[in-house]
PDB file of C-alpha atoms in Angstrom:
ATOM      1  CA  MET A 401      -0.544 -27.760  -3.473  1.00  0.00           C
ATOM      2  CA  ALA A 402      -2.831 -30.769  -2.923  1.00  0.00           C
ATOM      3  CA  LEU A 403      -0.523 -33.236  -2.074  1.00  0.00           C
ATOM      4  CA  SER A 404       1.430 -31.033   0.371  1.00  0.00           C
ATOM      5  CA  ALA A 405      -2.820 -30.169   1.892  1.00  0.00           C
ATOM      6  CA  VAL A 406      -3.167 -33.739   1.687  1.00  0.00           C
ATOM      7  CA  VAL A 407      -0.048 -34.928   3.862  1.00  0.00           C
ATOM      8  CA  ALA A 408       0.333 -32.010   6.429  1.00  0.00           C
ATOM      9  CA  THR A 409      -3.230 -32.653   7.530  1.00  0.00           C
ATOM     10  CA  PRO A 410      -2.242 -35.596   9.184  1.00  0.00           C
ATOM     11  CA  THR A 411       0.975 -34.693  10.302  1.00  0.00           C
ATOM     12  CA  TYR A 412      -0.765 -31.777  12.348  1.00  0.00           C
ATOM     13  CA  CYS A 413      -2.631 -34.051  14.117  1.00  0.00           C
ATOM     14  CA  VAL A 414      -0.911 -36.425  14.975  1.00  0.00           C
ATOM     15  CA  MET A 415       1.696 -33.222  16.438  1.00  0.00           C
ATOM     16  CA  VAL A 416      -1.454 -32.237  18.235  1.00  0.00           C
ATOM     17  CA  TRP A 417      -1.819 -35.736  19.869  1.00  0.00           C
ATOM     18  CA  SER A 418       1.675 -35.844  20.360  1.00  0.00           C
ATOM     19  CA  TRP A 419       1.627 -32.395  22.066  1.00  0.00           C
ATOM     20  CA  GLU A 420      -1.852 -32.770  24.789  1.00  0.00           C
ATOM     21  CA  VAL A 421      -2.584 -36.508  24.434  1.00  0.00           C
ATOM     22  CA  ALA A 422       0.954 -38.622  24.310  1.00  0.00           C
ATOM     23  CA  ASP A 423       4.059 -36.302  25.698  1.00  0.00           C
ATOM     24  CA  HIS A 424       6.116 -37.548  23.337  1.00  0.00           C
ATOM     25  CA  PRO A 425       8.651 -34.813  22.601  1.00  0.00           C
ATOM     26  CA  TRP A 426      10.110 -36.694  19.561  1.00  0.00           C
ATOM     27  CA  HIS A 427       7.357 -35.916  17.529  1.00  0.00           C
ATOM     28  CA  THR A 428       7.623 -32.442  17.611  1.00  0.00           C
ATOM     29  CA  GLN A 429      11.685 -33.253  17.204  1.00  0.00           C
ATOM     30  CA  TYR A 430      11.123 -34.716  13.557  1.00  0.00           C
ATOM     31  CA  LEU A 431       8.011 -34.522  12.495  1.00  0.00           C
ATOM     32  CA  PRO A 432       9.014 -31.101  11.101  1.00  0.00           C
ATOM     33  CA  ALA A 433      12.028 -32.148   9.770  1.00  0.00           C
ATOM     34  CA  ALA A 434      10.327 -34.879   7.748  1.00  0.00           C
ATOM     35  CA  TYR A 435       7.578 -32.684   6.758  1.00  0.00           C
ATOM     36  CA  GLY A 436      10.130 -30.070   5.780  1.00  0.00           C
ATOM     37  CA  LEU A 437      12.517 -32.500   3.601  1.00  0.00           C
ATOM     38  CA  PHE A 438       9.309 -34.301   2.051  1.00  0.00           C
ATOM     39  CA  VAL A 439       7.775 -30.590   1.193  1.00  0.00           C
ATOM     40  CA  LEU A 440      12.050 -30.269  -0.279  1.00  0.00           C
ATOM     41  CA  LEU A 441      11.662 -33.029  -2.629  1.00  0.00           C
ATOM     42  CA  TRP A 442       8.520 -32.829  -3.732  1.00  0.00           C
ATOM     43  CA  SER A 443       9.089 -28.884  -4.490  1.00  0.00           C
ATOM     44  CA  ALA A 444      12.171 -29.990  -6.892  1.00  0.00           C
ATOM     45  CA  LEU A 445      10.532 -33.123  -8.103  1.00  0.00           C
ATOM     46  CA  PHE A 446       7.275 -30.503  -9.013  1.00  0.00           C
ATOM     47  CA  LEU A 447       9.617 -27.637 -10.808  1.00  0.00           C
ATOM     48  CA  GLN A 448      11.113 -30.497 -13.091  1.00  0.00           C
ATOM     49  CA  ALA A 449       7.906 -32.363 -13.957  1.00  0.00           C
ATOM     50  CA  TRP A 450       6.651 -28.724 -14.723  1.00  0.00           C
ATOM     51  CA  LYS A 451       9.928 -27.594 -16.489  1.00  0.00           C
ATOM     52  CA  ARG A 452       9.525 -30.522 -19.120  1.00  0.00           C
ATOM     53  CA  THR A 453       5.820 -30.333 -19.405  1.00  0.00           C
ATOM     54  CA  GLY A 454       6.320 -26.365 -20.738  1.00  0.00           C
ATOM     55  CA  ARG A 455       9.320 -28.403 -23.552  1.00  0.00           C
ATOM     56  CA  ALA A 456       7.133 -30.833 -24.760  1.00  0.00           C
ATOM     57  CA  LEU A 457       4.281 -28.228 -25.069  1.00  0.00           C
ATOM     58  CA  SER A 458       6.434 -25.662 -27.010  1.00  0.00           C
ATOM     59  CA  LEU A 459       7.432 -27.902 -29.476  1.00  0.00           C
ATOM     60  CA  ARG A 460       4.019 -29.395 -30.128  1.00  0.00           C
ATOM     61  CA  TRP A 461       3.130 -25.464 -30.712  1.00  0.00           C
ATOM     62  CA  GLY A 462       6.158 -24.653 -32.642  1.00  0.00           C
ATOM     63  CA  VAL A 463       7.210 -22.185 -30.214  1.00  0.00           C
ATOM     64  CA  HIS A 464      10.573 -23.853 -29.253  1.00  0.00           C
ATOM     65  CA  ASP A 465      12.923 -21.196 -30.740  1.00  0.00           C
ATOM     66  CA  LEU A 466      11.222 -18.490 -29.480  1.00  0.00           C
ATOM     67  CA  GLU A 467      12.643 -15.242 -28.505  1.00  0.00           C
ATOM     68  CA  LEU A 468      10.991 -12.587 -26.557  1.00  0.00           C
ATOM     69  CA  GLU A 469      14.109 -10.503 -25.958  1.00  0.00           C
ATOM     70  CA  SER A 470      13.692  -8.912 -29.571  1.00  0.00           C
ATOM     71  CA  ARG A 471      10.160  -8.792 -29.555  1.00  0.00           C
ATOM     72  CA  VAL A 472       8.933  -4.705 -28.977  1.00  0.00           C
ATOM     73  CA  ARG A 473       5.662  -4.808 -26.982  1.00  0.00           C
ATOM     74  CA  VAL A 474       2.814  -3.238 -28.037  1.00  0.00           C
ATOM     75  CA  GLN A 475       2.350  -0.876 -25.986  1.00  0.00           C
ATOM     76  CA  TYR A 476       5.726   0.106 -25.132  1.00  0.00           C
ATOM     77  CA  PHE A 477       5.145   3.846 -26.557  1.00  0.00           C
ATOM     78  CA  GLY A 478       7.658   6.381 -27.350  1.00  0.00           C
ATOM     79  CA  ARG A 479       8.645   8.988 -30.171  1.00  0.00           C
ATOM     80  CA  PRO A 480       9.443   7.904 -33.877  1.00  0.00           C
ATOM     81  CA  ARG A 481      13.303   7.953 -35.373  1.00  0.00           C
ATOM     82  CA  ALA A 482      15.261   6.648 -37.897  1.00  0.00           C
ATOM     83  CA  SER A 483      17.080   3.300 -36.607  1.00  0.00           C
ATOM     84  CA  PRO A 484      20.332   3.830 -36.367  1.00  0.00           C
ATOM     85  CA  VAL A 485      20.862   0.132 -36.835  1.00  0.00           C
ATOM     86  CA  ARG A 486      17.809  -1.449 -39.364  1.00  0.00           C
ATOM     87  CA  VAL A 487      16.887  -1.214 -42.600  1.00  0.00           C
ATOM     88  CA  ASP A 488      13.758  -1.061 -44.565  1.00  0.00           C
ATOM     89  CA  LEU A 489      13.669  -3.144 -48.045  1.00  0.00           C
ATOM     90  CA  HIS A 490      14.631  -0.615 -49.768  1.00  0.00           C
ATOM     91  CA  GLY A 491      17.752   0.114 -48.324  1.00  0.00           C
ATOM     92  CA  ASN A 492      16.709   3.365 -46.016  1.00  0.00           C
ATOM     93  CA  ALA A 493      16.565   3.096 -42.437  1.00  0.00           C
ATOM     94  CA  ALA A 494      13.397   1.957 -40.589  1.00  0.00           C
ATOM     95  CA  THR A 495      11.825   3.971 -37.988  1.00  0.00           C
ATOM     96  CA  GLU A 496      11.601   2.519 -34.677  1.00  0.00           C
ATOM     97  CA  VAL A 497       9.969   3.880 -31.086  1.00  0.00           C
ATOM     98  CA  PHE A 498      12.204   5.165 -29.515  1.00  0.00           C
ATOM     99  CA  TYR A 499      12.417   6.493 -25.605  1.00  0.00           C
ATOM    100  CA  PRO A 500      14.452   8.375 -23.398  1.00  0.00           C
ATOM    101  CA  VAL A 501      16.911   6.366 -21.082  1.00  0.00           C
ATOM    102  CA  CYS A 502      16.714   9.383 -18.465  1.00  0.00           C
ATOM    103  CA  HIS A 503      12.654   8.780 -18.627  1.00  0.00           C
ATOM    104  CA  GLN A 504      12.614   5.736 -18.369  1.00  0.00           C
ATOM    105  CA  VAL A 505      15.230   5.302 -15.166  1.00  0.00           C
ATOM    106  CA  MET A 506      13.181   7.876 -13.232  1.00  0.00           C
ATOM    107  CA  ARG A 507       9.951   6.376 -14.497  1.00  0.00           C
ATOM    108  CA  THR A 508      11.212   2.809 -12.799  1.00  0.00           C
ATOM    109  CA  ALA A 509      12.498   4.864  -9.751  1.00  0.00           C
ATOM    110  CA  ALA A 510       8.766   6.491  -8.935  1.00  0.00           C
ATOM    111  CA  SER A 511       7.732   2.788  -9.501  1.00  0.00           C
ATOM    112  CA  TYR A 512      10.005   1.217  -6.910  1.00  0.00           C
ATOM    113  CA  ALA A 513       8.841   3.931  -4.619  1.00  0.00           C
ATOM    114  CA  VAL A 514       6.295   3.036  -4.772  1.00  0.00           C
ATOM    115  CA  VAL A 515       6.322  -0.432  -4.092  1.00  0.00           C
ATOM    116  CA  ALA A 516       8.424  -0.073  -0.908  1.00  0.00           C
ATOM    117  CA  VAL A 517       5.699   1.865   0.409  1.00  0.00           C
ATOM    118  CA  SER A 518       3.248  -0.474  -0.472  1.00  0.00           C
ATOM    119  CA  LEU A 519       5.471  -2.637   1.491  1.00  0.00           C
ATOM    120  CA  GLY A 520       5.314  -0.918   4.373  1.00  0.00           C
ATOM    121  CA  PHE A 521       2.185  -0.581   4.335  1.00  0.00           C
ATOM    122  CA  VAL A 522       1.781  -4.560   4.446  1.00  0.00           C
ATOM    123  CA  VAL A 523       4.125  -4.642   7.195  1.00  0.00           C
ATOM    124  CA  SER A 524       2.029  -2.097   9.043  1.00  0.00           C
ATOM    125  CA  SER A 525      -0.970  -4.288   8.485  1.00  0.00           C
ATOM    126  CA  LEU A 526       0.552  -7.223   9.686  1.00  0.00           C
ATOM    127  CA  ALA A 527       1.928  -5.628  12.246  1.00  0.00           C
ATOM    128  CA  ALA A 528      -2.028  -4.150  13.434  1.00  0.00           C
ATOM    129  CA  LEU A 529      -3.147  -8.068  13.515  1.00  0.00           C
ATOM    130  CA  VAL A 530      -0.291  -8.789  15.974  1.00  0.00           C
ATOM    131  CA  VAL A 531      -1.115  -5.484  18.357  1.00  0.00           C
ATOM    132  CA  PHE A 532      -4.934  -7.079  17.964  1.00  0.00           C
ATOM    133  CA  ARG A 533      -3.488 -10.862  19.190  1.00  0.00           C
ATOM    134  CA  GLY A 534      -1.449  -9.668  22.383  1.00  0.00           C
ATOM    135  CA  TRP A 535      -4.922  -7.388  23.094  1.00  0.00           C
ATOM    136  CA  PHE A 536      -7.262 -10.411  22.709  1.00  0.00           C
ATOM    137  CA  ASP A 537      -5.007 -13.209  24.177  1.00  0.00           C
ATOM    138  CA  ALA A 538      -4.118  -9.930  27.548  1.00  0.00           C
ATOM    139  CA  ARG A 539      -7.853  -9.627  27.971  1.00  0.00           C
ATOM    140  CA  TRP A 540      -9.325 -12.916  27.109  1.00  0.00           C
ATOM    141  CA  GLY A 541      -6.071 -15.189  27.834  1.00  0.00           C
ATOM    142  CA  LEU A 542      -3.622 -17.432  25.412  1.00  0.00           C
ATOM    143  CA  THR A 543      -5.968 -20.096  24.307  1.00  0.00           C
ATOM    144  CA  THR A 544      -6.053 -21.975  20.994  1.00  0.00           C
ATOM    145  CA  PHE A 545      -8.918 -20.295  19.855  1.00  0.00           C
ATOM    146  CA  GLY A 546      -7.355 -17.122  19.461  1.00  0.00           C
ATOM    147  CA  VAL A 547      -4.763 -18.551  17.318  1.00  0.00           C
ATOM    148  CA  VAL A 548      -7.146 -19.721  15.323  1.00  0.00           C
ATOM    149  CA  LEU A 549      -8.997 -16.749  15.010  1.00  0.00           C
ATOM    150  CA  GLY A 550      -5.844 -14.890  14.674  1.00  0.00           C
ATOM    151  CA  GLY A 551      -5.019 -17.199  12.302  1.00  0.00           C
ATOM    152  CA  CYS A 552      -8.576 -16.512   9.979  1.00  0.00           C
ATOM    153  CA  ILE A 553      -8.283 -12.789   9.766  1.00  0.00           C
ATOM    154  CA  SER A 554      -4.757 -13.086   8.833  1.00  0.00           C
ATOM    155  CA  GLY A 555      -5.384 -15.785   5.753  1.00  0.00           C
ATOM    156  CA  LEU A 556      -8.036 -12.831   5.072  1.00  0.00           C
ATOM    157  CA  VAL A 557      -5.692 -10.152   5.094  1.00  0.00           C
ATOM    158  CA  VAL A 558      -3.801 -12.212   3.032  1.00  0.00           C
ATOM    159  CA  LEU A 559      -6.150 -12.176   0.024  1.00  0.00           C
ATOM    160  CA  LEU A 560      -7.727  -9.028   0.009  1.00  0.00           C
ATOM    161  CA  LEU A 561      -3.978  -7.402   0.100  1.00  0.00           C
ATOM    162  CA  ASN A 562      -3.016 -10.058  -2.208  1.00  0.00           C
ATOM    163  CA  ALA A 563      -5.300  -9.256  -4.418  1.00  0.00           C
ATOM    164  CA  VAL A 564      -4.688  -5.855  -4.362  1.00  0.00           C
ATOM    165  CA  ASN A 565      -1.216  -5.547  -4.292  1.00  0.00           C
ATOM    166  CA  ALA A 566      -1.555  -7.588  -7.943  1.00  0.00           C
ATOM    167  CA  ARG A 567      -2.997  -4.437  -9.583  1.00  0.00           C
ATOM    168  CA  VAL A 568      -0.855  -2.039  -7.911  1.00  0.00           C
ATOM    169  CA  ALA A 569       1.945  -4.357  -9.723  1.00  0.00           C
ATOM    170  CA  TRP A 570       0.358  -4.365 -12.347  1.00  0.00           C
ATOM    171  CA  ARG A 571      -0.075  -0.968 -13.134  1.00  0.00           C
ATOM    172  CA  LEU A 572       3.093  -0.100 -11.598  1.00  0.00           C
ATOM    173  CA  THR A 573       5.024  -2.219 -14.504  1.00  0.00           C
ATOM    174  CA  GLU A 574       3.047  -0.974 -17.010  1.00  0.00           C
ATOM    175  CA  PHE A 575       3.842   2.979 -16.247  1.00  0.00           C
ATOM    176  CA  GLU A 576       7.495   1.608 -16.663  1.00  0.00           C
ATOM    177  CA  ASN A 577       6.781   1.108 -20.436  1.00  0.00           C
ATOM    178  CA  HIS A 578       9.286  -1.667 -20.964  1.00  0.00           C
ATOM    179  CA  ARG A 579      10.035  -1.915 -24.699  1.00  0.00           C
ATOM    180  CA  THR A 580      10.560  -5.776 -24.887  1.00  0.00           C
ATOM    181  CA  GLN A 581       8.271  -8.430 -23.044  1.00  0.00           C
ATOM    182  CA  ALA A 582      11.267 -10.759 -21.028  1.00  0.00           C
ATOM    183  CA  SER A 583      11.867  -7.384 -19.056  1.00  0.00           C
ATOM    184  CA  TYR A 584       8.194  -6.079 -18.306  1.00  0.00           C
ATOM    185  CA  GLU A 585       7.464  -9.867 -16.828  1.00  0.00           C
ATOM    186  CA  ALA A 586      10.979 -10.002 -15.214  1.00  0.00           C
ATOM    187  CA  SER A 587       9.614  -6.270 -13.669  1.00  0.00           C
ATOM    188  CA  LEU A 588       6.273  -7.488 -12.561  1.00  0.00           C
ATOM    189  CA  THR A 589       7.434 -10.954 -11.203  1.00  0.00           C
ATOM    190  CA  VAL A 590       9.930  -8.962  -9.272  1.00  0.00           C
ATOM    191  CA  LYS A 591       7.132  -6.922  -7.442  1.00  0.00           C
ATOM    192  CA  ARG A 592       4.352  -9.419  -7.016  1.00  0.00           C
ATOM    193  CA  PHE A 593       7.539 -11.981  -5.239  1.00  0.00           C
ATOM    194  CA  SER A 594       7.793  -9.186  -2.945  1.00  0.00           C
ATOM    195  CA  PHE A 595       4.417  -8.121  -2.017  1.00  0.00           C
ATOM    196  CA  GLN A 596       3.112 -11.424  -1.765  1.00  0.00           C
ATOM    197  CA  PHE A 597       6.546 -12.702   0.440  1.00  0.00           C
ATOM    198  CA  CYS A 598       5.938  -9.368   2.971  1.00  0.00           C
ATOM    199  CA  ASN A 599       2.627 -10.745   2.771  1.00  0.00           C
ATOM    200  CA  SER A 600       2.463 -14.393   3.645  1.00  0.00           C
ATOM    201  CA  TYR A 601       5.496 -14.850   5.622  1.00  0.00           C
ATOM    202  CA  CYS A 602       5.767 -11.438   7.558  1.00  0.00           C
ATOM    203  CA  THR A 603       3.399 -13.550  10.300  1.00  0.00           C
ATOM    204  CA  LEU A 604       4.847 -16.821   9.887  1.00  0.00           C
ATOM    205  CA  TYR A 605       8.156 -14.721  11.276  1.00  0.00           C
ATOM    206  CA  TYR A 606       7.327 -13.106  13.450  1.00  0.00           C
ATOM    207  CA  ILE A 607       5.656 -16.121  15.340  1.00  0.00           C
ATOM    208  CA  ALA A 608       8.727 -18.832  14.592  1.00  0.00           C
ATOM    209  CA  PHE A 609      11.891 -16.922  15.399  1.00  0.00           C
ATOM    210  CA  PHE A 610      10.659 -12.580  17.284  1.00  0.00           C
ATOM    211  CA  LYS A 611       7.721 -14.002  19.658  1.00  0.00           C
ATOM    212  CA  ALA A 612      10.587 -16.519  21.489  1.00  0.00           C
ATOM    213  CA  LEU A 613      13.269 -14.082  21.616  1.00  0.00           C
ATOM    214  CA  ALA A 614      10.992 -11.697  22.623  1.00  0.00           C
ATOM    215  CA  HIS A 615       8.964 -13.964  25.755  1.00  0.00           C
ATOM    216  CA  GLU A 616      12.814 -14.966  26.752  1.00  0.00           C
ATOM    217  CA  ARG A 617      14.047 -11.777  27.041  1.00  0.00           C
ATOM    218  CA  GLU A 618      10.857 -10.099  29.219  1.00  0.00           C
ATOM    219  CA  TRP A 619       9.545  -7.538  26.578  1.00  0.00           C
ATOM    220  CA  GLU A 620       5.951  -6.754  26.666  1.00  0.00           C
ATOM    221  CA  PHE A 621       3.826  -4.216  24.535  1.00  0.00           C
ATOM    222  CA  LEU A 622       0.447  -2.993  25.339  1.00  0.00           C
ATOM    223  CA  GLY A 623       0.214  -5.598  27.987  1.00  0.00           C
ATOM    224  CA  ASN A 624       1.359  -8.378  25.705  1.00  0.00           C
ATOM    225  CA  ASP A 625       4.251 -10.527  27.109  1.00  0.00           C
ATOM    226  CA  PHE A 626       4.693 -12.483  23.821  1.00  0.00           C
ATOM    227  CA  ALA A 627       3.837 -15.792  25.060  1.00  0.00           C
ATOM    228  CA  CYS A 628       3.877 -18.622  22.815  1.00  0.00           C
ATOM    229  CA  LEU A 629       0.797 -21.382  23.394  1.00  0.00           C
ATOM    230  CA  HIS A 630       1.317 -23.991  25.489  1.00  0.00           C
ATOM    231  CA  ASP A 631       5.062 -22.434  25.507  1.00  0.00           C
ATOM    232  CA  ASN A 632       5.434 -24.066  22.156  1.00  0.00           C
ATOM    233  CA  CYS A 633       5.870 -20.909  19.739  1.00  0.00           C
ATOM    234  CA  ILE A 634       6.412 -24.090  16.923  1.00  0.00           C
ATOM    235  CA  GLU A 635       2.512 -25.477  18.293  1.00  0.00           C
ATOM    236  CA  GLU A 636       1.276 -21.977  17.516  1.00  0.00           C
ATOM    237  CA  LEU A 637       2.874 -21.427  14.166  1.00  0.00           C
ATOM    238  CA  SER A 638       1.585 -24.517  12.816  1.00  0.00           C
ATOM    239  CA  THR A 639      -2.378 -23.933  14.224  1.00  0.00           C
ATOM    240  CA  HIS A 640      -1.823 -20.616  12.512  1.00  0.00           C
ATOM    241  CA  LEU A 641      -0.481 -21.723   9.488  1.00  0.00           C
ATOM    242  CA  LEU A 642      -3.214 -24.336   9.360  1.00  0.00           C
ATOM    243  CA  SER A 643      -6.242 -22.427  10.366  1.00  0.00           C
ATOM    244  CA  SER A 644      -5.215 -19.202   7.884  1.00  0.00           C
ATOM    245  CA  THR A 645      -3.823 -21.524   4.852  1.00  0.00           C
ATOM    246  CA  ASN A 646      -7.342 -23.405   5.286  1.00  0.00           C
ATOM    247  CA  LEU A 647      -9.440 -20.932   4.876  1.00  0.00           C
ATOM    248  CA  SER A 648      -7.550 -18.959   1.888  1.00  0.00           C
ATOM    249  CA  ILE A 649      -8.155 -22.360   0.095  1.00  0.00           C
ATOM    250  CA  PHE A 650     -11.628 -22.397   1.450  1.00  0.00           C
ATOM    251  CA  LEU A 651     -12.438 -19.053   0.459  1.00  0.00           C
ATOM    252  CA  SER A 652     -10.053 -19.479  -3.075  1.00  0.00           C
ATOM    253  CA  ALA A 653     -12.087 -22.351  -4.080  1.00  0.00           C
ATOM    254  CA  ALA A 654     -15.355 -20.578  -3.445  1.00  0.00           C
ATOM    255  CA  LEU A 655     -14.281 -17.464  -5.070  1.00  0.00           C
ATOM    256  CA  ARG A 656     -13.837 -19.779  -8.285  1.00  0.00           C
ATOM    257  CA  ILE A 657     -17.029 -21.171  -8.144  1.00  0.00           C
ATOM    258  CA  TRP A 658     -18.989 -18.651  -7.807  1.00  0.00           C
ATOM    259  CA  CYS A 659     -16.807 -16.852 -10.906  1.00  0.00           C
ATOM    260  CA  VAL A 660     -17.792 -20.048 -13.086  1.00  0.00           C
ATOM    261  CA  ASN A 661     -21.531 -19.607 -11.851  1.00  0.00           C
ATOM    262  CA  ASP A 662     -21.529 -16.044 -12.772  1.00  0.00           C
ATOM    263  CA  VAL A 663     -20.127 -16.841 -16.287  1.00  0.00           C
ATOM    264  CA  ALA A 664     -21.931 -19.328 -16.766  1.00  0.00           C
ATOM    265  CA  SER A 665     -25.302 -17.660 -15.703  1.00  0.00           C
ATOM    266  CA  ALA A 666     -24.080 -14.618 -18.114  1.00  0.00           C
TER     267      ALA A 666
END
């Protein structure tokens, strides 16, 4: 992410200069598109490079042909039974761990019900931030400071909710009692992706798409007319994203350094 952040910072500075000083609209039209194309190419190349690195390491470590589908997890529990397809060295039916499918389905349904409730809590927390921004703007006016403050608070909330939701996703996936490591990781990935997507992008989608539409149709909520900063929702989106991302990077780095020093001192 360092390369993307290095390119994003001067891009944002040029866009702010074009909005407030130069008043050149072409910057606001082509720079976001150019940066988006750069991020698209960079992410695709990074993914391919990581795949090559992973395959090279798997060959070096001798695990290229390792199949995770057939490996039963140590944490998998159930009642022992005679396997209908496997035999031991003496020709007798091998003993395997069996867990009823109906119980597995019930556990999975309960797990995803908790996921739905957790996602609702995440969306409610972000909606509370939106209400706070509306109250702040109605009381002190729509300013860059208010957008930056909202972005910093949003970044802090995103970090806290990501940490909590990661723990919740792990607990729920353990509760589902997956037989193989592959199915366990797939279920955990779905939960982590759902949590982090809603947590990280709901506010951005609100500013980018809903806020301009609400202001155009003259909707109001708690004194908030959904006006964008300088009547430019892209500028507000950029300011919000930059402040929240920088705060998240700073807090993550500070927490990592603190943990390393704490371990070293212990």
